[in-house]
Coordinates of C-alpha atoms in Angstrom, one line a residue:
M1 CA 0.0 0.0 0.0
K2 CA 2.8 2.4 0.9
F3 CA 4.6 1.7 -2.3
S4 CA 1.5 2.2 -4.4
L5 CA 0.9 5.6 -2.7
I6 CA 4.5 6.7 -3.5
V7 CA 4.1 5.7 -7.1
T8 CA 0.7 7.5 -7.3
V9 CA 2.2 10.6 -5.8
L10 CA 5.1 10.6 -8.2
I11 CA 3.0 10.1 -11.3
S12 CA 0.2 12.5 -10.3
G13 CA 2.8 15.2 -9.9
V14 CA 2.4 15.9 -6.2
S15 CA 5.8 17.0 -4.9
A16 CA 6.8 17.6 -1.3
F17 CA 10.3 18.8 -2.2
A18 CA 11.5 22.1 -3.5
P19 CA 13.6 22.0 -6.7
I20 CA 17.4 22.3 -6.4
P21 CA 18.8 24.9 -8.9
N22 CA 21.1 23.4 -11.6
V23 CA 23.9 25.9 -10.9
G24 CA 26.3 26.1 -13.8
R25 CA 24.9 23.0 -15.6
S26 CA 22.4 22.6 -18.4
A27 CA 19.7 19.9 -18.3
T28 CA 21.7 18.0 -20.9
Q29 CA 24.8 17.9 -18.8
L30 CA 22.9 16.3 -15.9
F31 CA 22.3 13.2 -18.0
T32 CA 25.8 12.8 -19.6
D33 CA 28.2 10.1 -18.5
V34 CA 31.7 11.5 -17.9
V35 CA 33.3 9.4 -20.6
D36 CA 35.0 10.0 -23.9
A37 CA 31.7 10.4 -25.8
P38 CA 31.8 11.5 -29.4
T39 CA 31.2 15.2 -30.0
T40 CA 28.0 16.0 -31.8
E41 CA 26.3 19.1 -33.0
G42 CA 23.9 20.8 -30.5
V43 CA 20.3 19.7 -30.8
D44 CA 17.6 22.4 -30.9
K45 CA 15.3 20.9 -28.4
T46 CA 12.4 22.9 -29.5
M47 CA 12.4 20.4 -32.4
K48 CA 10.8 23.0 -34.7
G49 CA 11.6 23.4 -38.4
I50 CA 13.1 20.0 -38.9
D51 CA 10.3 18.6 -41.0
A52 CA 8.3 19.9 -43.9
E53 CA 5.5 22.4 -43.1
G54 CA 2.3 20.6 -42.2
S55 CA 4.0 17.5 -40.8
F56 CA 2.8 16.0 -37.6
D57 CA 4.1 17.7 -34.5
P58 CA 3.7 15.7 -31.3
A59 CA 3.8 19.0 -29.2
E60 CA 0.9 20.7 -31.1
G61 CA -2.8 20.3 -31.2
E62 CA -5.7 19.9 -28.8
N63 CA -4.6 16.5 -27.6
A64 CA -0.8 16.8 -28.0
A65 CA 1.3 13.9 -26.9
L66 CA 4.0 16.3 -25.6
S67 CA 4.1 19.8 -24.2
R68 CA 6.7 22.6 -24.2
N69 CA 8.6 23.8 -21.1
N70 CA 9.3 27.4 -20.0
V71 CA 12.1 27.7 -22.6
G72 CA 10.1 26.3 -25.5
E73 CA 11.7 22.8 -25.5
V74 CA 9.6 19.7 -26.1
W75 CA 8.6 18.3 -22.7
N76 CA 7.0 15.1 -21.6
K77 CA 5.3 16.0 -18.3
Q78 CA 6.6 13.0 -16.3
R79 CA 8.1 13.7 -12.9
A80 CA 9.1 10.1 -12.2
R81 CA 12.0 9.4 -14.5
P82 CA 14.0 6.2 -13.7
R83 CA 16.7 7.2 -16.1
R84 CA 17.9 9.8 -13.5
N85 CA 19.4 6.9 -11.5
R86 CA 21.3 5.7 -14.6
K87 CA 22.7 9.0 -15.8
S88 CA 26.3 8.3 -15.0
A89 CA 28.6 5.4 -14.1
T90 CA 29.0 6.9 -10.6
M91 CA 25.2 7.1 -10.1
R92 CA 24.7 3.6 -11.4
A93 CA 27.3 2.2 -9.1
M94 CA 25.7 3.9 -6.1
V95 CA 22.3 2.4 -6.7
R96 CA 23.4 -1.0 -8.0
E97 CA 21.5 -3.8 -6.3
N98 CA 23.8 -6.7 -6.9
I99 CA 27.6 -6.8 -7.0
V100 CA 29.7 -9.9 -7.8
T101 CA 33.1 -10.2 -6.3
P102 CA 35.8 -13.0 -6.4
S103 CA 34.8 -14.0 -2.9
N104 CA 31.5 -15.2 -4.3
F105 CA 33.3 -17.8 -6.6
I106 CA 34.1 -21.4 -6.2
Y107 CA 36.6 -22.5 -8.8
P108 CA 36.2 -26.0 -10.1
L109 CA 39.6 -27.7 -10.9
F110 CA 40.0 -31.0 -12.8
I111 CA 42.9 -33.1 -11.6
H112 CA 44.6 -36.3 -12.7
E113 CA 47.6 -38.5 -12.0
E114 CA 49.5 -37.8 -15.2
D115 CA 52.8 -35.9 -15.5
V116 CA 51.5 -33.2 -17.8
N117 CA 48.3 -31.2 -18.1
T118 CA 45.8 -32.3 -20.6
P119 CA 43.6 -29.7 -22.4
I120 CA 39.9 -30.5 -22.4
V121 CA 38.8 -30.0 -26.0
S122 CA 35.2 -29.4 -25.3
M123 CA 36.1 -26.8 -22.6
P124 CA 38.6 -24.4 -24.2
G125 CA 40.8 -22.9 -21.6
C126 CA 40.3 -25.7 -19.1
E127 CA 42.6 -28.6 -18.5
R128 CA 43.2 -31.6 -16.3
H129 CA 45.9 -30.4 -13.9
T130 CA 48.8 -32.3 -12.5
L131 CA 48.9 -31.8 -8.7
D132 CA 51.8 -29.4 -9.1
S133 CA 49.9 -27.4 -11.7
M134 CA 46.8 -27.5 -9.5
L135 CA 48.8 -25.9 -6.7
K136 CA 50.1 -23.2 -9.0
E137 CA 46.6 -22.5 -10.2
V138 CA 45.3 -22.2 -6.7
G139 CA 48.1 -19.8 -5.8
E140 CA 47.5 -17.5 -8.7
S141 CA 43.7 -17.5 -8.0
M142 CA 44.3 -16.7 -4.4
E143 CA 46.2 -13.6 -5.4
L144 CA 43.1 -12.5 -7.3
G145 CA 40.8 -13.0 -4.4
V146 CA 39.4 -16.4 -5.5
K147 CA 39.9 -18.5 -2.3
T148 CA 37.5 -21.4 -2.6
F149 CA 38.1 -24.5 -4.9
V150 CA 36.3 -27.7 -5.7
L151 CA 38.2 -30.7 -6.9
F152 CA 37.1 -33.2 -9.6
P153 CA 39.3 -36.2 -10.3
K154 CA 39.8 -38.2 -13.4
V155 CA 40.4 -41.6 -12.0
P156 CA 42.3 -44.3 -14.0
D157 CA 40.0 -47.0 -15.4
E158 CA 41.8 -49.8 -13.6
L159 CA 40.8 -48.2 -10.3
K160 CA 37.1 -48.0 -11.1
T161 CA 34.6 -50.5 -9.6
N162 CA 30.9 -50.7 -9.2
L163 CA 31.3 -50.1 -5.4
G164 CA 33.7 -47.2 -6.0
E165 CA 36.1 -48.2 -3.3
E166 CA 38.8 -45.8 -4.6
A167 CA 36.5 -42.9 -3.5
Y168 CA 37.7 -43.5 0.1
N169 CA 41.3 -44.4 -0.5
P170 CA 43.2 -42.1 1.9
E171 CA 46.1 -42.1 -0.6
G172 CA 43.8 -41.4 -3.6
I173 CA 44.2 -38.3 -5.7
V174 CA 41.6 -36.2 -4.0
P175 CA 42.8 -36.6 -0.4
R176 CA 46.4 -36.0 -1.5
A177 CA 45.3 -32.9 -3.4
V178 CA 43.4 -31.6 -0.4
R179 CA 46.4 -32.0 1.8
M180 CA 48.6 -30.2 -0.7
I181 CA 46.3 -27.2 -0.9
K182 CA 45.7 -26.9 2.8
D183 CA 49.4 -27.2 3.6
A184 CA 50.4 -24.5 1.0
Y185 CA 47.4 -22.2 1.4
P186 CA 45.8 -22.8 4.9
D187 CA 43.5 -19.8 4.4
S188 CA 41.9 -21.4 1.3
I189 CA 38.6 -23.2 1.4
V190 CA 38.7 -26.7 -0.2
C191 CA 35.5 -28.3 -1.3
T192 CA 35.2 -31.9 -2.4
D193 CA 32.7 -33.6 -4.6
V194 CA 30.8 -36.5 -3.0
A195 CA 29.6 -39.1 -5.5
L196 CA 30.7 -42.4 -7.0
D197 CA 30.6 -41.6 -10.7
P198 CA 34.4 -40.7 -11.1
Y199 CA 35.2 -44.0 -9.4
S200 CA 32.5 -46.2 -11.0
D201 CA 33.0 -48.6 -13.8
Q202 CA 29.3 -48.1 -14.5
G203 CA 29.6 -44.3 -14.9
H204 CA 26.8 -43.6 -12.5
D205 CA 26.7 -41.7 -9.2
G206 CA 25.7 -44.8 -7.2
I207 CA 26.1 -48.6 -7.0
V208 CA 24.3 -50.4 -9.8
E209 CA 22.4 -53.7 -9.6
D210 CA 20.4 -55.1 -12.6
G211 CA 20.3 -51.6 -14.2
K212 CA 19.0 -49.9 -11.0
I213 CA 20.9 -47.4 -8.9
L214 CA 20.8 -48.5 -5.3
N215 CA 20.0 -45.7 -2.9
D216 CA 21.0 -46.8 0.6
A217 CA 23.9 -48.9 -0.4
T218 CA 25.3 -45.9 -2.3
I219 CA 24.9 -43.7 0.8
N220 CA 27.0 -46.3 2.8
Q221 CA 29.9 -45.6 0.4
L222 CA 29.4 -41.9 0.4
C223 CA 29.7 -41.8 4.2
K224 CA 33.1 -43.5 3.9
Q225 CA 34.1 -41.0 1.2
V226 CA 33.3 -37.9 3.2
I227 CA 35.2 -39.2 6.3
C228 CA 38.2 -39.8 4.1
Q229 CA 37.9 -36.3 2.6
A230 CA 37.4 -34.7 6.0
R231 CA 40.4 -36.4 7.4
A232 CA 42.5 -35.0 4.6
G233 CA 41.4 -31.5 5.5
A234 CA 38.3 -30.7 3.3
D235 CA 36.4 -27.7 4.6
I236 CA 33.2 -28.4 2.6
V237 CA 31.9 -31.7 1.3
A238 CA 29.4 -31.4 -1.6
P239 CA 27.2 -34.4 -2.3
S240 CA 26.2 -34.3 -6.0
D241 CA 24.8 -37.9 -6.1
M242 CA 21.1 -37.0 -5.5
M243 CA 20.4 -40.1 -3.4
D244 CA 17.5 -39.7 -1.0
G245 CA 18.5 -39.0 2.6
R246 CA 22.2 -38.8 1.9
V247 CA 22.6 -35.3 3.6
K248 CA 21.3 -36.6 7.0
A249 CA 23.6 -39.7 6.8
I250 CA 26.6 -37.6 5.8
R251 CA 26.0 -35.1 8.5
D252 CA 25.7 -37.8 11.1
A253 CA 28.8 -39.6 9.8
L254 CA 30.9 -36.3 10.0
D255 CA 29.6 -35.4 13.5
S256 CA 30.2 -38.9 14.8
E257 CA 33.8 -38.7 13.8
G258 CA 34.3 -35.3 15.3
F259 CA 34.1 -33.3 12.1
T260 CA 31.3 -31.0 13.2
D261 CA 33.0 -28.0 11.5
V262 CA 33.0 -29.5 8.1
S263 CA 30.2 -27.9 6.0
I264 CA 27.8 -29.6 3.6
L265 CA 27.1 -27.9 0.3
S266 CA 24.3 -30.0 -1.0
Y267 CA 23.5 -30.3 -4.7
T268 CA 19.9 -29.8 -3.8
A269 CA 18.3 -29.2 -7.2
K270 CA 20.6 -31.1 -9.6
Y271 CA 18.7 -31.6 -12.9
A272 CA 19.1 -34.5 -15.4
S273 CA 20.5 -31.9 -17.9
A274 CA 21.9 -32.0 -21.3
Y275 CA 24.4 -29.3 -20.3
Y276 CA 26.9 -31.7 -18.6
G277 CA 28.5 -33.2 -21.6
P278 CA 31.9 -31.4 -21.5
F279 CA 32.2 -32.1 -17.8
R280 CA 31.8 -35.8 -18.4
D281 CA 34.5 -35.5 -21.1
A282 CA 36.8 -34.0 -18.6
L283 CA 36.4 -36.8 -16.1
D284 CA 35.7 -39.6 -18.6
S285 CA 32.5 -40.3 -16.6
H286 CA 29.7 -40.6 -19.1
P287 CA 27.1 -43.1 -17.9
G288 CA 27.9 -46.6 -19.0
F289 CA 24.3 -47.3 -19.8
G290 CA 21.0 -45.3 -19.8
D291 CA 20.8 -41.9 -18.2
K292 CA 20.6 -40.4 -14.7
K293 CA 16.9 -39.5 -14.8
T294 CA 15.9 -41.9 -11.9
Y295 CA 17.9 -39.8 -9.4
Q296 CA 18.5 -36.4 -10.9
Q297 CA 15.5 -34.0 -11.2
D298 CA 13.3 -33.7 -14.3
P299 CA 14.1 -30.4 -16.1
A300 CA 10.4 -29.8 -16.4
N301 CA 9.8 -29.5 -12.7
G302 CA 10.3 -26.4 -10.6
R303 CA 8.2 -27.0 -7.4
E304 CA 10.0 -30.3 -6.9
A305 CA 13.1 -28.4 -6.0
L306 CA 11.3 -27.1 -2.9
I307 CA 10.8 -30.6 -1.7
E308 CA 14.5 -31.3 -2.0
A309 CA 15.3 -28.0 -0.4
A310 CA 13.1 -28.7 2.6
L311 CA 14.6 -32.1 3.1
D312 CA 18.2 -31.0 2.7
A313 CA 17.7 -28.2 5.2
A314 CA 16.1 -30.5 7.7
E315 CA 18.8 -33.0 7.3
G316 CA 21.6 -30.6 8.0
A317 CA 22.8 -28.9 4.8
D318 CA 24.6 -25.7 5.4
M319 CA 24.3 -24.4 1.8
M320 CA 22.2 -25.5 -1.2
M321 CA 23.1 -25.7 -4.9
V322 CA 21.1 -25.4 -8.1
K323 CA 22.7 -27.1 -11.2
P324 CA 22.8 -26.1 -14.0
G325 CA 22.7 -22.3 -13.6
M326 CA 21.5 -20.0 -16.4
P327 CA 18.6 -22.2 -17.6
Y328 CA 17.4 -22.6 -14.0
L329 CA 17.5 -19.0 -12.7
D330 CA 13.8 -19.4 -11.7
V331 CA 14.8 -22.4 -9.5
I332 CA 17.5 -20.3 -7.8
R333 CA 15.0 -17.7 -7.0
R334 CA 12.5 -20.2 -5.7
L335 CA 15.1 -21.6 -3.3
K336 CA 16.3 -18.2 -2.3
D337 CA 12.7 -17.1 -1.4
A338 CA 12.0 -20.4 0.4
S339 CA 15.2 -20.9 2.5
P340 CA 17.4 -18.7 4.7
L341 CA 20.4 -20.9 3.7
P342 CA 23.0 -19.6 1.3
I343 CA 22.2 -20.6 -2.3
A344 CA 24.9 -21.6 -4.8
A345 CA 24.5 -21.7 -8.6
Y346 CA 26.7 -24.0 -10.8
H347 CA 27.7 -22.3 -14.1
V348 CA 28.1 -25.7 -15.7
S349 CA 30.4 -27.0 -18.4
G350 CA 27.8 -26.8 -21.2
E351 CA 27.1 -23.1 -20.4
Y352 CA 30.8 -22.4 -20.4
A353 CA 31.4 -24.2 -23.7
M354 CA 28.6 -22.3 -25.4
I355 CA 30.0 -18.9 -24.4
K356 CA 33.5 -20.0 -25.5
A357 CA 32.2 -21.2 -28.8
A358 CA 30.3 -18.0 -29.5
C359 CA 33.3 -15.9 -28.5
E360 CA 35.7 -17.8 -30.6
K361 CA 33.4 -17.1 -33.6
G362 CA 33.5 -13.5 -32.7
W363 CA 29.8 -13.4 -32.1
L364 CA 30.0 -12.3 -28.4
N365 CA 32.4 -10.2 -26.3
E366 CA 33.7 -12.7 -23.8
K367 CA 34.4 -10.4 -20.9
D368 CA 31.1 -8.6 -21.2
V369 CA 28.9 -11.6 -21.5
V370 CA 30.7 -13.5 -18.7
L371 CA 30.5 -10.7 -16.2
E372 CA 26.8 -10.2 -17.2
T373 CA 26.1 -13.9 -16.7
L374 CA 27.7 -14.0 -13.3
T375 CA 25.7 -10.9 -12.3
C376 CA 22.5 -12.6 -13.4
F377 CA 23.2 -15.5 -11.0
K378 CA 23.6 -13.0 -8.2
R379 CA 20.4 -11.1 -9.2
A380 CA 18.4 -14.3 -9.2
G381 CA 19.5 -15.0 -5.7
A382 CA 22.8 -16.9 -5.7
D383 CA 25.2 -16.1 -2.9
I384 CA 27.8 -18.5 -4.3
I385 CA 28.8 -19.2 -7.9
L386 CA 30.7 -22.2 -9.1
T387 CA 32.3 -21.2 -12.5
Y388 CA 35.1 -22.2 -14.6
Y389 CA 35.6 -18.5 -15.3
A390 CA 36.4 -17.8 -11.7
K391 CA 40.0 -16.9 -12.2
Q392 CA 39.5 -15.1 -15.4
A393 CA 36.6 -13.1 -14.1
A394 CA 38.6 -12.1 -11.0
Q395 CA 41.3 -10.9 -13.3
W396 CA 38.9 -8.8 -15.3
M397 CA 37.4 -7.3 -12.1
K398 CA 40.9 -6.4 -10.9
E399 CA 41.7 -4.7 -14.2
D400 CA 38.4 -2.8 -13.9
G401 CA 39.3 -1.7 -10.4
L402 CA 36.6 -3.6 -8.7

């Protein structure tokens, strides 16, 4: 009611404030960005004499669309003008509702046991890092203000099994990587993925029996995985498997082993999306059969995410994620409105690859479209953004003085 009254007052022209003289400035100068704008000829704002005699004049006639002000210029009698808050870069910055900073990012890093980095063809600019290269990437990102990382391993085929035992090998690649990062950069935050698909010879997030993904047996393995990761020094565990009830079991497992400070970032609304292809290339973890639609959410459903969110919050999640990101901004907003927990958005591999492809063709400006995309996540309600552009975006922000 109060907002409606304010709008009515503004539009009807009732004003409670005396005008402030524009000392030394013309009306045009008030709406000009202080930038290197091209010089143009002055415009006669009376707008007279520019068309043939007898032409339509919006400021003339009994029902004229426009009026003329005290100095004869054309005038639209509108007191509420939202453009006033956009008139300069300084003004826009002052009233900006959402600001993205490097501290909002989680940087996903692919790692492997090889001696050299391997480029990921479907994700230009990304690569599978050796552990030494991973540590170097972490250090460079830390200097730019990106201090949170999530690790995704490519596991050798000979270590993959249906039960995914390698997921909780204390000398496996992820525990060793976690220890390396925390030893070198104790102020960093290391997040670990919790799921069996990188370790599965079936390419699924859980244990398979007769073509079915077993829910509770999978959770048994996930609990072992998170304890292994917590012992290595993980700050956050992020279950991406979408098994029912896994957050409660993981929370109880961590607490029972004394890891009450380890946070859970739950993949709350993870959709059975077509946008994951490049990621699966990176980990060589494409499903060995079928798809993941019996455990990941149907892309057609929005309200269903609220069920998952309520369960995850009740089971002890500290943060909740929506994946993918850009096609699911509406789901991010639903979760933000429904829960007081921090919300994360995953700017997934397919979204990244599409931007890269368009920019390589010269169809988009990469910096501009990436920073706009990240801002859209924030505007939709995301507090945290997982993005392969984390380091590059932070560099752009630094160059822009942000």
